[in-house]
Amino acid sequence: SHQVDQFLFFTNSTRGEVVTSQVANYRHQEHPGFQDFGEFMLRGNGGTGYVRLDWFTPKGLGVWGDTRLIVEGTEGYLEVRKNIDIGGRDGPEHLFLVDGDGIEHLDCRDMELPYGPRIVDDVVHRTETAMTQEHCFLATDLALQAQQQATWLEGAPA
């Protein structure tokens, strides 16, 4: 999960654990075993976080899929909304920062994103500029643990 990678990066965590996770098939009962909802909580040696993933969202949302990452800090928290701001701002790539001074919204669409070119360069040149192998393995391991440990929620919500 990209959200696990981002959690580790934002918290500067080198260790982590999945506190809890759950999945469900809320809107597609005709496909048993399908998962259109998942959420999990993470604890790292640099912070705590929450991830929520909604796939095949209601048609009224206007986008396919909605992902959220919330990272708790000592002074406040941040929320990454990659697909949509349900508050009505246009486009994807929203970052919200909440602290003692208030709420700040950052539109990240036009921000430089060096990660993509760095990861391609790492693959080609066998370097670790985008992330270390340890970081990659930890992010992958935590995402797989969240899936494996997930409690299956039965039925659609009321």
PDB file of C-alpha atoms in Angstrom:
ATOM      1  CA  SER A   1       0.000   0.000   0.000  1.00  0.00           C
ATOM      2  CA  HIS A   2       1.290   3.425  -0.925  1.00  0.00           C
ATOM      3  CA  GLN A   3      -0.268   4.704   2.267  1.00  0.00           C
ATOM      4  CA  VAL A   4       2.008   2.480   4.381  1.00  0.00           C
ATOM      5  CA  ASP A   5       5.036   3.798   2.494  1.00  0.00           C
ATOM      6  CA  GLN A   6       3.847   7.368   3.091  1.00  0.00           C
ATOM      7  CA  PHE A   7       3.163   6.672   6.776  1.00  0.00           C
ATOM      8  CA  LEU A   8       6.708   5.371   7.264  1.00  0.00           C
ATOM      9  CA  PHE A   9       8.142   8.355   5.395  1.00  0.00           C
ATOM     10  CA  PHE A  10       6.099  11.027   7.193  1.00  0.00           C
ATOM     11  CA  THR A  11       6.809   9.550  10.647  1.00  0.00           C
ATOM     12  CA  ASN A  12      10.427   8.629   9.880  1.00  0.00           C
ATOM     13  CA  SER A  13       9.620   5.178  11.265  1.00  0.00           C
ATOM     14  CA  THR A  14      12.053   2.302  10.779  1.00  0.00           C
ATOM     15  CA  ARG A  15       9.859  -0.177  12.651  1.00  0.00           C
ATOM     16  CA  GLY A  16       6.126  -0.660  12.595  1.00  0.00           C
ATOM     17  CA  GLU A  17       3.190  -2.847  13.420  1.00  0.00           C
ATOM     18  CA  VAL A  18      -0.403  -3.240  12.341  1.00  0.00           C
ATOM     19  CA  VAL A  19      -2.565  -2.503  15.382  1.00  0.00           C
ATOM     20  CA  THR A  20      -5.833  -3.622  13.784  1.00  0.00           C
ATOM     21  CA  SER A  21      -7.348  -4.079  10.338  1.00  0.00           C
ATOM     22  CA  GLN A  22     -10.695  -4.949   8.796  1.00  0.00           C
ATOM     23  CA  VAL A  23     -12.209  -5.421   5.351  1.00  0.00           C
ATOM     24  CA  ALA A  24     -15.721  -5.737   3.955  1.00  0.00           C
ATOM     25  CA  ASN A  25     -17.822  -6.173   0.863  1.00  0.00           C
ATOM     26  CA  TYR A  26     -20.458  -3.509   1.426  1.00  0.00           C
ATOM     27  CA  ARG A  27     -21.755  -2.707  -2.044  1.00  0.00           C
ATOM     28  CA  HIS A  28     -21.186  -5.806  -4.170  1.00  0.00           C
ATOM     29  CA  GLN A  29     -22.822  -8.729  -2.408  1.00  0.00           C
ATOM     30  CA  GLU A  30     -23.271 -10.449  -5.784  1.00  0.00           C
ATOM     31  CA  HIS A  31     -19.477 -11.057  -5.728  1.00  0.00           C
ATOM     32  CA  PRO A  32     -18.733 -13.078  -2.566  1.00  0.00           C
ATOM     33  CA  GLY A  33     -15.197 -12.585  -1.305  1.00  0.00           C
ATOM     34  CA  PHE A  34     -14.816  -9.221  -3.026  1.00  0.00           C
ATOM     35  CA  GLN A  35     -13.512  -6.401  -0.837  1.00  0.00           C
ATOM     36  CA  ASP A  36     -14.587  -2.819  -1.513  1.00  0.00           C
ATOM     37  CA  PHE A  37     -13.639  -1.437   1.913  1.00  0.00           C
ATOM     38  CA  GLY A  38     -10.588  -1.742   4.132  1.00  0.00           C
ATOM     39  CA  GLU A  39      -9.045   0.130   7.015  1.00  0.00           C
ATOM     40  CA  PHE A  40      -6.140  -0.346   9.367  1.00  0.00           C
ATOM     41  CA  MET A  41      -4.212   1.369  12.131  1.00  0.00           C
ATOM     42  CA  LEU A  42      -0.423   1.532  12.216  1.00  0.00           C
ATOM     43  CA  ARG A  43       2.049   2.164  14.999  1.00  0.00           C
ATOM     44  CA  GLY A  44       5.651   2.977  14.166  1.00  0.00           C
ATOM     45  CA  ASN A  45       8.633   4.067  16.204  1.00  0.00           C
ATOM     46  CA  GLY A  46       7.982   7.590  14.881  1.00  0.00           C
ATOM     47  CA  GLY A  47       4.202   7.898  15.140  1.00  0.00           C
ATOM     48  CA  THR A  48       0.759   6.416  14.656  1.00  0.00           C
ATOM     49  CA  GLY A  49      -1.565   6.450  11.678  1.00  0.00           C
ATOM     50  CA  TYR A  50      -4.848   5.349  10.156  1.00  0.00           C
ATOM     51  CA  VAL A  51      -5.535   4.260   6.572  1.00  0.00           C
ATOM     52  CA  ARG A  52      -8.957   3.895   4.943  1.00  0.00           C
ATOM     53  CA  LEU A  53      -9.558   2.556   1.437  1.00  0.00           C
ATOM     54  CA  ASP A  54     -12.932   2.662  -0.309  1.00  0.00           C
ATOM     55  CA  TRP A  55     -13.085   1.079  -3.770  1.00  0.00           C
ATOM     56  CA  PHE A  56     -16.060   1.235  -6.105  1.00  0.00           C
ATOM     57  CA  THR A  57     -17.390   4.273  -4.293  1.00  0.00           C
ATOM     58  CA  PRO A  58     -20.979   5.500  -4.717  1.00  0.00           C
ATOM     59  CA  LYS A  59     -21.616   7.103  -8.123  1.00  0.00           C
ATOM     60  CA  GLY A  60     -22.362  10.440  -6.468  1.00  0.00           C
ATOM     61  CA  LEU A  61     -18.752  10.804  -5.306  1.00  0.00           C
ATOM     62  CA  GLY A  62     -17.496  11.512  -8.807  1.00  0.00           C
ATOM     63  CA  VAL A  63     -14.260   9.489  -8.566  1.00  0.00           C
ATOM     64  CA  TRP A  64     -13.446   5.802  -8.536  1.00  0.00           C
ATOM     65  CA  GLY A  65     -11.911   4.965  -5.199  1.00  0.00           C
ATOM     66  CA  ASP A  66     -11.208   7.090  -2.168  1.00  0.00           C
ATOM     67  CA  THR A  67      -8.106   6.684  -0.033  1.00  0.00           C
ATOM     68  CA  ARG A  68      -7.160   8.450   3.174  1.00  0.00           C
ATOM     69  CA  LEU A  69      -4.053   8.501   5.296  1.00  0.00           C
ATOM     70  CA  ILE A  70      -4.104  10.215   8.675  1.00  0.00           C
ATOM     71  CA  VAL A  71      -0.864  10.613  10.617  1.00  0.00           C
ATOM     72  CA  GLU A  72      -0.982  11.736  14.242  1.00  0.00           C
ATOM     73  CA  GLY A  73       1.719  14.035  15.561  1.00  0.00           C
ATOM     74  CA  THR A  74       2.604  15.696  18.831  1.00  0.00           C
ATOM     75  CA  GLU A  75       1.235  19.071  17.702  1.00  0.00           C
ATOM     76  CA  GLY A  76      -1.635  17.918  15.474  1.00  0.00           C
ATOM     77  CA  TYR A  77      -2.221  15.654  12.509  1.00  0.00           C
ATOM     78  CA  LEU A  78      -2.133  15.525   8.737  1.00  0.00           C
ATOM     79  CA  GLU A  79      -4.545  13.928   6.312  1.00  0.00           C
ATOM     80  CA  VAL A  80      -3.670  12.961   2.758  1.00  0.00           C
ATOM     81  CA  ARG A  81      -6.643  12.750   0.371  1.00  0.00           C
ATOM     82  CA  LYS A  82      -5.215  11.546  -2.927  1.00  0.00           C
ATOM     83  CA  ASN A  83      -8.351  11.251  -5.036  1.00  0.00           C
ATOM     84  CA  ILE A  84     -10.831  13.885  -3.914  1.00  0.00           C
ATOM     85  CA  ASP A  85     -11.646  16.543  -1.341  1.00  0.00           C
ATOM     86  CA  ILE A  86     -15.180  15.681  -0.251  1.00  0.00           C
ATOM     87  CA  GLY A  87     -15.441  19.281   0.959  1.00  0.00           C
ATOM     88  CA  GLY A  88     -15.777  20.352  -2.678  1.00  0.00           C
ATOM     89  CA  ARG A  89     -12.367  21.583  -3.825  1.00  0.00           C
ATOM     90  CA  ASP A  90     -11.571  20.474  -7.377  1.00  0.00           C
ATOM     91  CA  GLY A  91      -9.148  17.752  -8.311  1.00  0.00           C
ATOM     92  CA  PRO A  92      -7.039  15.180  -6.511  1.00  0.00           C
ATOM     93  CA  GLU A  93      -3.934  15.505  -4.314  1.00  0.00           C
ATOM     94  CA  HIS A  94      -5.128  17.279  -1.168  1.00  0.00           C
ATOM     95  CA  LEU A  95      -3.160  17.600   2.065  1.00  0.00           C
ATOM     96  CA  PHE A  96      -4.719  18.881   5.276  1.00  0.00           C
ATOM     97  CA  LEU A  97      -2.629  19.988   8.253  1.00  0.00           C
ATOM     98  CA  VAL A  98      -4.331  20.527  11.610  1.00  0.00           C
ATOM     99  CA  ASP A  99      -2.512  22.000  14.602  1.00  0.00           C
ATOM    100  CA  GLY A 100      -2.869  24.612  17.332  1.00  0.00           C
ATOM    101  CA  ASP A 101      -2.987  27.388  14.733  1.00  0.00           C
ATOM    102  CA  GLY A 102      -5.923  25.916  12.794  1.00  0.00           C
ATOM    103  CA  ILE A 103      -6.520  23.981   9.594  1.00  0.00           C
ATOM    104  CA  GLU A 104      -4.392  24.405   6.496  1.00  0.00           C
ATOM    105  CA  HIS A 105      -5.290  22.933   3.105  1.00  0.00           C
ATOM    106  CA  LEU A 106      -2.533  22.384   0.559  1.00  0.00           C
ATOM    107  CA  ASP A 107      -3.393  21.700  -3.072  1.00  0.00           C
ATOM    108  CA  CYS A 108      -0.558  19.385  -4.076  1.00  0.00           C
ATOM    109  CA  ARG A 109      -1.401  18.977  -7.773  1.00  0.00           C
ATOM    110  CA  ASP A 110       1.356  21.302  -8.957  1.00  0.00           C
ATOM    111  CA  MET A 111       4.000  20.252  -6.450  1.00  0.00           C
ATOM    112  CA  GLU A 112       7.149  18.623  -7.739  1.00  0.00           C
ATOM    113  CA  LEU A 113       7.010  14.869  -7.190  1.00  0.00           C
ATOM    114  CA  PRO A 114      10.588  13.557  -7.395  1.00  0.00           C
ATOM    115  CA  TYR A 115       9.703  10.082  -6.111  1.00  0.00           C
ATOM    116  CA  GLY A 116       8.628   8.591  -9.470  1.00  0.00           C
ATOM    117  CA  PRO A 117      11.772   9.512 -11.397  1.00  0.00           C
ATOM    118  CA  ARG A 118      13.929   8.471  -8.415  1.00  0.00           C
ATOM    119  CA  ILE A 119      12.360   5.009  -8.144  1.00  0.00           C
ATOM    120  CA  VAL A 120      12.850   4.414 -11.891  1.00  0.00           C
ATOM    121  CA  ASP A 121      16.452   5.584 -11.561  1.00  0.00           C
ATOM    122  CA  ASP A 122      16.923   3.244  -8.584  1.00  0.00           C
ATOM    123  CA  VAL A 123      15.702   0.254 -10.590  1.00  0.00           C
ATOM    124  CA  VAL A 124      17.907   1.099 -13.575  1.00  0.00           C
ATOM    125  CA  HIS A 125      21.046   1.933 -11.568  1.00  0.00           C
ATOM    126  CA  ARG A 126      20.545  -0.320  -8.516  1.00  0.00           C
ATOM    127  CA  THR A 127      20.605   2.632  -6.142  1.00  0.00           C
ATOM    128  CA  GLU A 128      18.407   3.591  -3.192  1.00  0.00           C
ATOM    129  CA  THR A 129      17.588   7.275  -3.668  1.00  0.00           C
ATOM    130  CA  ALA A 130      13.784   7.001  -3.548  1.00  0.00           C
ATOM    131  CA  MET A 131      13.779   4.605  -0.584  1.00  0.00           C
ATOM    132  CA  THR A 132      15.981   2.003   1.015  1.00  0.00           C
ATOM    133  CA  GLN A 133      15.323  -1.696   0.549  1.00  0.00           C
ATOM    134  CA  GLU A 134      14.588  -1.929   4.272  1.00  0.00           C
ATOM    135  CA  HIS A 135      11.891   0.747   3.910  1.00  0.00           C
ATOM    136  CA  CYS A 136      10.397  -1.024   0.881  1.00  0.00           C
ATOM    137  CA  PHE A 137      10.346  -4.405   2.631  1.00  0.00           C
ATOM    138  CA  LEU A 138       8.832  -2.922   5.806  1.00  0.00           C
ATOM    139  CA  ALA A 139       6.084  -1.099   3.876  1.00  0.00           C
ATOM    140  CA  THR A 140       5.276  -4.257   1.911  1.00  0.00           C
ATOM    141  CA  ASP A 141       5.349  -6.445   5.016  1.00  0.00           C
ATOM    142  CA  LEU A 142       3.006  -4.130   6.941  1.00  0.00           C
ATOM    143  CA  ALA A 143       0.558  -3.925   4.020  1.00  0.00           C
ATOM    144  CA  LEU A 144       0.519  -7.726   3.718  1.00  0.00           C
ATOM    145  CA  GLN A 145       0.075  -8.105   7.488  1.00  0.00           C
ATOM    146  CA  ALA A 146      -2.860  -5.680   7.431  1.00  0.00           C
ATOM    147  CA  GLN A 147      -4.529  -7.775   4.724  1.00  0.00           C
ATOM    148  CA  GLN A 148      -3.748 -11.127   6.340  1.00  0.00           C
ATOM    149  CA  GLN A 149      -4.871 -10.093   9.844  1.00  0.00           C
ATOM    150  CA  ALA A 150      -7.990  -8.261   8.693  1.00  0.00           C
ATOM    151  CA  THR A 151     -11.270  -9.069  10.338  1.00  0.00           C
ATOM    152  CA  TRP A 152     -13.958  -9.685   7.717  1.00  0.00           C
ATOM    153  CA  LEU A 153     -17.016  -7.522   8.416  1.00  0.00           C
ATOM    154  CA  GLU A 154     -20.201  -9.274   7.350  1.00  0.00           C
ATOM    155  CA  GLY A 155     -23.077  -7.568   5.550  1.00  0.00           C
ATOM    156  CA  ALA A 156     -23.716  -4.046   4.428  1.00  0.00           C
ATOM    157  CA  PRO A 157     -23.749  -1.235   6.991  1.00  0.00           C
ATOM    158  CA  ALA A 158     -27.102   0.058   8.186  1.00  0.00           C
TER     159      ALA A 158
END
